Amino acid sequence: MSDRSRSPYRSTRRGTGGGGARNAPPQPKDPARRAAYDVLRAVHDRDAYANLLLPATLRERGISGRDAALATELTYGALRRQGTYDAVLDACVDRSLKSVDAEVLPVLRLGAHQLLSTNIPPHAAVSATVDLARRVIGHHRSRFANAVLRKVAARDLAAWLEVVAPDRAADPVGHLSVVHSHPRWIVEALAAALGEDPAAGPAALAETERLLAAHNERPQVTLVAKPGRASVADLVAGGATAARYSPHAAYLAEGDPAGLREVRQRRAAVQDEASQLVALALSRVPVEGPDSLWLDACAGPGGKAGLLAGLAGQREARLLAAEIQPVRAGLVAQAVERSVRDAGRVVVADSTSPAWRDGAFDRVLVDAPCTGLGALRRRPESRWRRTPETAAGLAPLQRALLDRALDAARPGGVVAYVTCSPHLPETTGTVAAVLADRADAEPLRAADHLPEVSGAAAGPDGAYAQFWPHRHGTDAMFLALLRKR
């Protein structure tokens, strides 16, 4: 079994990393590994998001080129495979891994990733990681790291998995949890969302395993051309490729998205294709009567609002984007800035107790706060932060938001309930709970408004839409479309 990454690194030789800021501070020795270590520490200590912190760290330290690529590979690789590596490391320490100091663990995980999932030669991986350890955790503890990593280097990943992973036949969920580096409860939740039953044996979890494997692959960068401000042709001219599904999307195979003029000018942005499609589906549902006022009830950080504002402006409609957190509302304002006909307006508001009157809107989007289990490719640390209790704690808020969104829609209007999670209590469970208490709303077949996408229908009678990384190459977005009677 091989799990080698696509990293181009075959030795520890690095380029000069040219192109950094002229006035950047002096770089530490081995800037790539130091940056990866610092980001992993921040993720652990401050609940930082790697996808936000790593690019900022690289810019601030003037790290570019091969060093930036190595730092990215090490950071995301260590986070994605943390569960697997921790199982291996636990077998290589004399005591429980839980007793190892928090500042030492990132060093061990970085070393394990280099040894088990890259083409860096073992002696170089150990040497470079121990040298990093001396500088960040001290000489004494670096000897401990050296001893542990030499034990890790004694086997390749396939051999280690034979040792540390539970038997597939006896414990199929535990086996997938260790092999594909997901907490056990998430494996069970994803299997349930896919309609697979672990009790039926290992073969019954075939699609679940494909999904888990997809979460550990590097996702491509997807861009959105904001309607009326940029086109897919503009993005293609800048080196992107037209996307498979969304008419506003393009894929960027490599490079910094900010290298495109349209992105720098905020005429285009980074946005997952499924995120675009759920907004498009809302805009496509026919409504009788007026279609002039739209609402994005949970707009931060603004990706869907930016797209909806352009679509609304092209129809001479207006979008009100509501966000409860002022800082995120500022990001929404940037996203809708200079939309067609200046259609987007932003307000800081709590959509569970809003100031607007009931029945005011023709179309309403509720992109509800959720566990984010649909974006584990892009935010791998989320799998280690979320718990079943996290999901249970979000349920009242999700239901309240959907309930108030239905209140905000006029009769004949339409509401889109969206989560970036396929977890059933957050998706079909939330919709069913709200509809059970209301007689004024009915589900529409969401997949009917996404004709370009196959295999997305989900839920009772295929009423909802569910995107999947392993099927569609997108985040696992859920969509329910509800008509207000």
Coordinates of C-alpha atoms in Angstrom, one line a residue:
M1 CA 0.0 0.0 0.0
S2 CA 1.5 3.4 -1.0
D3 CA 0.5 6.8 0.2
R4 CA 3.3 8.8 -1.3
S5 CA 2.4 12.5 -1.9
R6 CA 2.9 14.3 -5.1
S7 CA 5.5 16.5 -3.5
P8 CA 8.4 17.2 -5.9
Y9 CA 10.9 17.0 -3.1
R10 CA 13.4 14.1 -3.4
S11 CA 16.1 15.6 -1.2
T12 CA 16.4 18.4 1.3
R13 CA 18.1 20.7 -1.2
R14 CA 16.1 23.9 -1.7
G15 CA 16.1 26.7 -4.1
T16 CA 16.8 30.3 -3.0
G17 CA 13.1 31.0 -2.7
G18 CA 13.5 34.1 -4.9
G19 CA 10.8 36.6 -5.3
G20 CA 10.3 37.4 -1.6
A21 CA 9.7 40.9 -0.3
R22 CA 12.8 43.0 -0.5
N23 CA 12.4 44.2 3.1
A24 CA 11.4 40.8 4.5
P25 CA 13.0 39.9 7.8
P26 CA 15.9 37.5 7.7
Q27 CA 14.7 33.9 7.2
P28 CA 15.6 31.3 9.8
K29 CA 17.5 28.3 8.9
D30 CA 15.2 25.9 7.0
P31 CA 12.4 28.4 6.7
A32 CA 10.0 25.9 5.2
R33 CA 10.0 23.5 8.1
R34 CA 10.0 26.4 10.6
A35 CA 6.9 27.9 9.0
A36 CA 5.2 24.6 9.0
Y37 CA 6.0 24.0 12.6
D38 CA 4.8 27.5 13.6
V39 CA 1.5 27.1 11.8
L40 CA 0.9 23.6 13.4
R41 CA 1.5 25.1 16.8
A42 CA -1.0 27.9 16.1
V43 CA -3.6 25.5 14.9
H44 CA -3.2 23.5 18.1
D45 CA -2.8 26.3 20.6
R46 CA -5.0 29.1 19.1
D47 CA -7.5 27.1 17.0
A48 CA -6.0 28.9 14.0
Y49 CA -7.1 27.9 10.4
A50 CA -4.2 26.7 8.4
N51 CA -5.7 27.9 5.1
L52 CA -5.6 31.4 6.4
L53 CA -2.5 31.5 8.5
L54 CA -0.1 29.6 6.2
P55 CA -0.3 32.0 3.3
A56 CA 0.0 35.0 5.6
T57 CA 3.1 33.4 7.3
L58 CA 4.7 32.8 3.9
R59 CA 4.1 36.4 2.8
E60 CA 5.3 37.9 6.1
R61 CA 8.5 35.9 6.0
G62 CA 9.2 36.3 2.3
I63 CA 9.1 32.5 1.7
S64 CA 8.4 31.6 -1.9
G65 CA 9.3 29.1 -4.6
R66 CA 10.3 25.6 -3.5
D67 CA 10.4 26.6 0.2
A68 CA 6.8 27.8 0.0
A69 CA 5.8 24.6 -1.7
L70 CA 7.6 22.4 0.9
A71 CA 6.0 24.4 3.8
T72 CA 2.6 23.9 2.2
E73 CA 3.1 20.2 1.7
L74 CA 4.4 19.6 5.2
T75 CA 1.6 21.7 6.9
Y76 CA -1.3 20.2 5.1
G77 CA 0.2 16.7 5.0
A78 CA 0.7 16.6 8.7
L79 CA -2.8 17.9 9.4
R80 CA -4.6 15.6 7.0
R81 CA -2.7 12.5 8.2
Q82 CA -2.5 13.4 11.8
G83 CA -4.6 10.5 13.0
T84 CA -2.5 8.0 11.1
Y85 CA 0.7 9.5 12.2
D86 CA -0.4 9.7 15.8
A87 CA -1.2 5.9 15.8
V88 CA 2.3 5.2 14.5
L89 CA 4.0 7.6 16.9
D90 CA 2.1 6.1 19.8
A91 CA 3.7 2.8 19.0
C92 CA 7.1 4.4 18.9
V93 CA 7.1 6.2 22.3
D94 CA 7.7 4.5 25.6
R95 CA 4.7 6.2 27.1
S96 CA 1.3 7.3 25.8
L97 CA 1.5 9.9 23.1
K98 CA -1.0 12.0 25.1
S99 CA 1.7 12.6 27.6
V100 CA 4.1 14.2 25.0
D101 CA 4.4 18.0 25.4
A102 CA 2.3 20.0 23.0
E103 CA 5.3 21.8 21.5
V104 CA 6.9 18.5 20.7
L105 CA 4.0 16.9 18.9
P106 CA 4.2 19.1 15.8
V107 CA 7.9 18.2 15.3
L108 CA 7.1 14.5 15.5
R109 CA 4.2 14.8 13.1
L110 CA 6.2 16.8 10.6
G111 CA 8.9 14.1 10.8
A112 CA 6.4 11.3 10.4
H113 CA 4.9 12.9 7.3
Q114 CA 8.3 13.3 5.6
L115 CA 9.2 9.7 6.5
L116 CA 6.0 8.0 5.5
S117 CA 4.4 10.1 2.8
T118 CA 7.0 12.0 0.8
N119 CA 10.0 11.1 -1.3
I120 CA 12.5 12.8 1.0
P121 CA 15.2 10.3 1.9
P122 CA 14.8 8.9 5.5
H123 CA 18.2 10.1 6.7
A124 CA 17.6 13.6 5.4
A125 CA 14.1 13.7 6.9
V126 CA 15.3 12.7 10.3
S127 CA 18.3 15.0 10.2
A128 CA 16.4 18.0 9.1
T129 CA 13.6 17.4 11.6
V130 CA 15.9 16.9 14.5
D131 CA 17.8 20.1 13.6
L132 CA 14.4 21.9 13.6
A133 CA 13.7 20.3 17.0
R134 CA 16.9 21.7 18.5
R135 CA 15.9 25.2 17.5
V136 CA 12.2 25.1 18.6
I137 CA 12.1 22.7 21.6
G138 CA 15.7 22.5 22.8
H139 CA 18.6 20.1 22.7
H140 CA 17.3 17.7 25.4
R141 CA 13.9 17.1 23.8
S142 CA 15.4 17.0 20.3
R143 CA 17.2 13.7 21.4
F144 CA 13.8 12.3 22.2
A145 CA 12.5 13.4 18.8
N146 CA 15.5 11.8 17.2
A147 CA 14.9 8.4 19.0
V148 CA 11.2 8.4 18.1
L149 CA 11.7 9.3 14.4
R150 CA 14.4 6.6 13.9
K151 CA 11.8 4.1 15.1
V152 CA 9.3 5.5 12.7
A153 CA 11.8 5.2 9.9
A154 CA 12.1 1.5 10.5
R155 CA 9.0 0.7 8.4
D156 CA 7.2 2.3 5.5
L157 CA 3.5 3.4 5.8
A158 CA 2.0 0.2 4.5
A159 CA 4.0 -1.8 7.0
W160 CA 3.1 0.5 9.9
L161 CA -0.6 0.3 9.0
E162 CA -0.5 -3.5 9.3
V163 CA 0.8 -3.0 12.8
V164 CA -1.4 -0.1 14.1
A165 CA -4.7 -0.2 12.2
P166 CA -7.5 -2.4 13.6
D167 CA -8.4 -5.5 11.6
R168 CA -10.7 -4.5 8.7
A169 CA -13.0 -7.5 9.2
A170 CA -13.3 -7.2 12.9
D171 CA -13.6 -3.4 13.1
P172 CA -14.1 -1.8 9.7
V173 CA -14.8 1.7 11.1
G174 CA -11.7 1.6 13.3
H175 CA -9.7 0.4 10.3
L176 CA -10.8 3.2 8.1
S177 CA -10.4 5.7 10.9
V178 CA -6.6 4.9 11.2
V179 CA -5.8 4.2 7.6
H180 CA -7.5 7.4 6.3
S181 CA -7.0 9.6 9.3
H182 CA -10.5 10.6 10.4
P183 CA -12.0 10.4 13.9
R184 CA -14.2 7.4 14.3
W185 CA -17.4 9.4 14.8
I186 CA -16.8 11.2 11.5
V187 CA -16.3 7.9 9.6
E188 CA -19.6 6.7 11.1
A189 CA -21.4 10.0 10.2
L190 CA -20.2 10.0 6.6
A191 CA -21.1 6.4 6.2
A192 CA -24.6 7.2 7.4
A193 CA -24.9 10.2 5.0
L194 CA -23.9 7.9 2.1
G195 CA -26.4 5.2 3.2
E196 CA -23.8 2.6 4.1
D197 CA -24.0 0.4 7.1
P198 CA -20.8 -0.7 8.9
A199 CA -22.6 -3.6 10.4
A200 CA -22.9 -5.1 6.9
G201 CA -19.1 -5.7 6.8
P202 CA -16.1 -4.0 5.3
A203 CA -17.3 -4.3 1.7
A204 CA -20.4 -2.2 2.6
L205 CA -18.2 0.8 3.3
A206 CA -16.6 1.0 -0.2
E207 CA -17.9 4.5 -1.1
T208 CA -17.2 5.8 2.4
E209 CA -13.6 4.7 1.9
R210 CA -13.4 6.6 -1.4
L211 CA -14.8 9.7 0.3
L212 CA -12.2 9.5 3.1
A213 CA -9.4 9.1 0.6
A214 CA -10.7 12.1 -1.3
H215 CA -10.5 14.2 1.9
N216 CA -6.7 13.5 2.0
E217 CA -6.1 14.7 -1.6
R218 CA -5.0 18.2 -2.4
P219 CA -8.0 20.1 -3.8
Q220 CA -7.7 22.2 -6.9
V221 CA -8.3 26.0 -6.7
T222 CA -11.7 27.0 -8.1
L223 CA -12.4 30.6 -9.1
V224 CA -15.7 32.4 -9.6
A225 CA -16.1 35.2 -12.1
K226 CA -18.5 37.6 -10.6
P227 CA -21.5 38.1 -12.9
G228 CA -21.3 41.4 -14.9
R229 CA -17.7 42.1 -13.7
A230 CA -15.7 39.3 -15.1
S231 CA -16.1 36.2 -17.3
V232 CA -14.8 32.7 -17.4
A233 CA -13.1 33.7 -20.7
D234 CA -11.1 36.4 -18.7
L235 CA -10.0 33.7 -16.2
V236 CA -9.0 31.3 -19.0
A237 CA -7.0 34.0 -20.6
G238 CA -5.1 34.3 -17.3
G239 CA -4.2 30.6 -17.3
A240 CA -7.3 29.0 -15.7
T241 CA -9.5 26.3 -17.2
A242 CA -13.2 26.5 -17.6
A243 CA -15.0 24.4 -14.9
R244 CA -17.1 21.3 -15.3
Y245 CA -20.4 22.5 -13.8
S246 CA -20.8 26.2 -12.9
P247 CA -21.0 28.6 -15.8
H248 CA -19.1 31.1 -13.6
A249 CA -16.3 28.9 -12.5
A250 CA -12.7 28.1 -13.6
Y251 CA -10.0 25.9 -12.2
L252 CA -6.5 27.2 -11.5
A253 CA -4.1 24.3 -11.7
E254 CA -1.1 26.1 -10.1
G255 CA 0.0 29.5 -8.9
D256 CA -1.3 32.1 -6.6
P257 CA -4.9 33.2 -7.4
A258 CA -3.9 36.8 -6.6
G259 CA -1.7 36.6 -9.7
L260 CA -4.8 37.0 -11.8
R261 CA -5.8 40.6 -12.4
E262 CA -9.5 39.8 -12.0
V263 CA -8.8 38.4 -8.5
R264 CA -6.7 41.4 -7.4
Q265 CA -9.5 43.7 -8.6
R266 CA -12.1 41.6 -6.8
R267 CA -13.9 41.0 -10.0
A268 CA -13.2 37.3 -9.4
A269 CA -12.6 35.3 -6.2
V270 CA -11.7 31.9 -4.9
Q271 CA -14.9 29.9 -4.4
D272 CA -15.7 26.1 -4.4
E273 CA -17.8 25.1 -7.4
A274 CA -20.5 23.5 -5.2
S275 CA -20.8 26.8 -3.3
Q276 CA -21.5 28.5 -6.6
L277 CA -24.0 25.9 -7.7
V278 CA -26.2 26.1 -4.6
A279 CA -26.5 29.9 -5.0
L280 CA -27.2 29.4 -8.7
A281 CA -29.9 26.9 -7.9
L282 CA -31.7 29.4 -5.7
S283 CA -31.6 32.0 -8.5
R284 CA -33.0 29.5 -11.0
V285 CA -36.3 28.5 -9.2
P286 CA -39.2 30.2 -10.9
V287 CA -41.3 32.5 -8.7
E288 CA -44.6 34.1 -9.6
G289 CA -45.0 37.8 -9.1
P290 CA -42.3 40.2 -8.0
D291 CA -38.6 39.1 -7.9
S292 CA -36.9 42.2 -6.7
L293 CA -35.6 41.6 -3.2
W294 CA -33.3 38.8 -2.1
L295 CA -31.8 38.0 1.3
D296 CA -28.5 36.2 2.3
A297 CA -29.3 35.6 5.9
C298 CA -25.8 34.3 7.0
A299 CA -23.6 36.1 4.5
G300 CA -20.1 36.0 6.0
P301 CA -17.5 35.8 4.6
G302 CA -19.3 36.7 1.4
G303 CA -18.6 34.2 -1.3
K304 CA -22.2 33.4 -2.1
A305 CA -23.3 37.0 -1.5
G306 CA -20.8 38.2 -4.1
L307 CA -22.3 35.8 -6.7
L308 CA -25.9 36.5 -5.7
A309 CA -25.4 40.3 -5.8
G310 CA -24.2 40.0 -9.4
L311 CA -27.1 37.7 -10.4
A312 CA -29.6 40.0 -8.7
G313 CA -28.2 43.1 -10.3
Q314 CA -28.6 41.5 -13.8
R315 CA -32.3 41.1 -13.1
E316 CA -32.7 44.6 -11.6
A317 CA -33.2 43.0 -8.1
R318 CA -31.4 43.9 -4.9
L319 CA -29.6 41.7 -2.4
L320 CA -29.6 42.3 1.4
A321 CA -26.6 40.5 2.9
A322 CA -26.9 40.0 6.7
E323 CA -24.0 39.0 8.9
I324 CA -24.0 39.0 12.7
Q325 CA -20.2 39.5 13.1
P326 CA -19.0 43.0 12.2
V327 CA -15.6 41.8 11.0
R328 CA -17.2 39.2 8.7
A329 CA -19.7 41.8 7.5
G330 CA -16.8 43.9 6.4
L331 CA -15.6 41.0 4.2
V332 CA -19.1 40.6 2.8
A333 CA -19.0 44.3 1.9
Q334 CA -15.8 43.8 -0.1
A335 CA -17.4 40.8 -1.8
V336 CA -20.4 42.7 -3.1
E337 CA -18.6 45.9 -3.8
R338 CA -19.4 47.3 -7.3
S339 CA -21.8 44.5 -8.1
V340 CA -24.0 45.0 -11.1
R341 CA -26.3 48.0 -10.5
D342 CA -24.7 48.2 -7.1
A343 CA -27.2 45.5 -6.1
G344 CA -25.6 44.3 -2.9
R345 CA -26.2 45.9 0.5
V346 CA -24.7 44.6 3.8
V347 CA -26.2 44.9 7.3
V348 CA -24.9 43.7 10.6
A349 CA -27.8 41.7 11.9
D350 CA -28.9 38.6 13.8
S351 CA -31.1 36.6 11.4
T352 CA -32.7 34.7 14.2
S353 CA -34.3 37.9 15.4
P354 CA -34.1 40.3 12.5
A355 CA -35.3 43.8 12.0
W356 CA -36.9 43.2 8.6
R357 CA -40.6 42.4 8.4
D358 CA -41.9 38.9 7.7
G359 CA -42.8 38.1 4.1
A360 CA -40.4 40.8 2.7
F361 CA -38.2 38.7 0.4
D362 CA -38.7 36.8 -2.8
R363 CA -35.6 34.6 -2.4
V364 CA -33.7 33.8 0.8
L365 CA -30.4 31.9 1.3
V366 CA -29.5 30.4 4.7
D367 CA -25.9 29.2 4.6
A368 CA -26.1 28.0 8.1
P369 CA -23.1 27.7 10.5
C370 CA -22.2 24.0 10.6
T371 CA -19.5 21.5 11.5
G372 CA -17.8 22.0 8.1
L373 CA -17.4 18.3 7.5
G374 CA -17.9 19.0 3.8
A375 CA -14.7 21.0 3.5
L376 CA -12.2 18.6 5.2
R377 CA -10.0 18.7 2.1
R378 CA -9.5 22.5 2.5
R379 CA -9.6 22.7 6.3
P380 CA -8.1 19.4 7.5
E381 CA -7.8 20.6 11.1
S382 CA -11.6 20.7 11.4
R383 CA -11.8 16.9 11.6
W384 CA -9.8 17.1 14.9
R385 CA -11.8 20.0 16.4
R386 CA -15.3 18.8 15.8
T387 CA -17.1 16.4 18.0
P388 CA -20.6 14.9 18.1
E389 CA -21.4 17.5 20.8
T390 CA -20.3 20.2 18.3
A391 CA -23.0 19.1 15.9
A392 CA -25.6 18.7 18.6
G393 CA -24.9 22.2 19.8
L394 CA -25.4 23.8 16.4
A395 CA -28.8 22.1 15.8
P396 CA -30.9 24.8 17.6
L397 CA -29.2 27.6 15.7
Q398 CA -29.6 25.9 12.4
R399 CA -33.3 25.3 13.0
A400 CA -33.9 28.8 14.2
L401 CA -32.2 30.3 11.1
L402 CA -34.2 28.1 8.7
D403 CA -37.5 28.9 10.6
R404 CA -36.9 32.6 10.5
A405 CA -35.8 32.4 6.8
L406 CA -39.2 30.9 6.0
D407 CA -40.8 33.7 7.9
A408 CA -38.8 36.2 5.9
A409 CA -39.9 34.8 2.5
R410 CA -43.2 36.0 0.9
P411 CA -45.9 33.5 -0.1
G412 CA -44.6 32.0 -3.4
G413 CA -41.1 32.9 -2.6
V414 CA -38.3 30.3 -2.2
V415 CA -35.7 29.5 0.5
A416 CA -32.4 27.7 0.1
Y417 CA -31.0 26.0 3.2
V418 CA -27.4 25.2 2.7
T419 CA -24.7 23.6 4.8
C420 CA -21.1 22.7 4.1
S421 CA -21.6 19.4 5.8
P422 CA -23.3 16.2 4.8
H423 CA -23.9 15.2 8.4
L424 CA -27.5 14.1 8.5
P425 CA -28.6 15.9 11.7
E426 CA -27.4 19.1 10.1
T427 CA -29.0 18.5 6.7
T428 CA -32.1 16.4 6.3
G429 CA -32.6 16.3 10.0
T430 CA -32.8 20.1 10.3
V431 CA -35.1 20.5 7.4
A432 CA -37.5 17.7 8.6
A433 CA -37.6 19.2 12.1
V434 CA -38.6 22.6 10.8
L435 CA -41.1 21.4 8.2
A436 CA -42.7 19.2 10.9
D437 CA -43.8 22.4 12.7
R438 CA -44.9 24.3 9.7
A439 CA -47.7 23.9 7.1
D440 CA -46.7 26.8 4.9
A441 CA -43.6 25.3 3.2
E442 CA -42.9 22.4 0.9
P443 CA -39.6 21.0 -0.5
L444 CA -38.8 21.4 -4.2
R445 CA -36.6 18.9 -6.0
A446 CA -33.3 20.7 -5.7
A447 CA -31.5 18.5 -8.3
D448 CA -34.0 19.6 -10.9
H449 CA -32.5 23.1 -10.8
L450 CA -28.9 21.7 -11.2
P451 CA -29.3 19.9 -14.6
E452 CA -25.5 20.0 -15.3
V453 CA -24.8 17.9 -12.2
S454 CA -25.5 14.1 -12.1
G455 CA -25.7 12.0 -8.9
A456 CA -26.6 14.9 -6.6
A457 CA -30.1 14.0 -5.6
A458 CA -30.4 13.0 -2.0
G459 CA -32.8 12.7 0.9
P460 CA -36.4 11.4 0.9
D461 CA -37.6 10.9 -2.7
G462 CA -34.4 12.7 -3.9
A463 CA -35.8 16.0 -2.8
Y464 CA -32.5 17.5 -1.8
A465 CA -29.1 17.9 -3.4
Q466 CA -25.8 16.7 -1.9
F467 CA -22.4 17.3 -3.5
W468 CA -19.5 15.0 -2.8
P469 CA -15.7 15.3 -3.2
H470 CA -15.3 11.8 -4.6
R471 CA -18.2 12.1 -7.0
H472 CA -18.1 15.7 -8.1
G473 CA -14.7 17.0 -7.1
T474 CA -16.3 19.7 -4.9
D475 CA -16.9 20.3 -1.2
A476 CA -19.7 18.2 0.3
M477 CA -22.4 21.0 0.1
F478 CA -26.0 20.2 1.0
L479 CA -29.0 22.1 -0.5
A480 CA -32.7 22.1 0.2
L481 CA -35.0 24.3 -1.7
L482 CA -38.3 25.2 0.0
R483 CA -41.3 27.0 -1.5
K484 CA -43.3 29.3 0.9
R485 CA -47.0 28.5 0.3

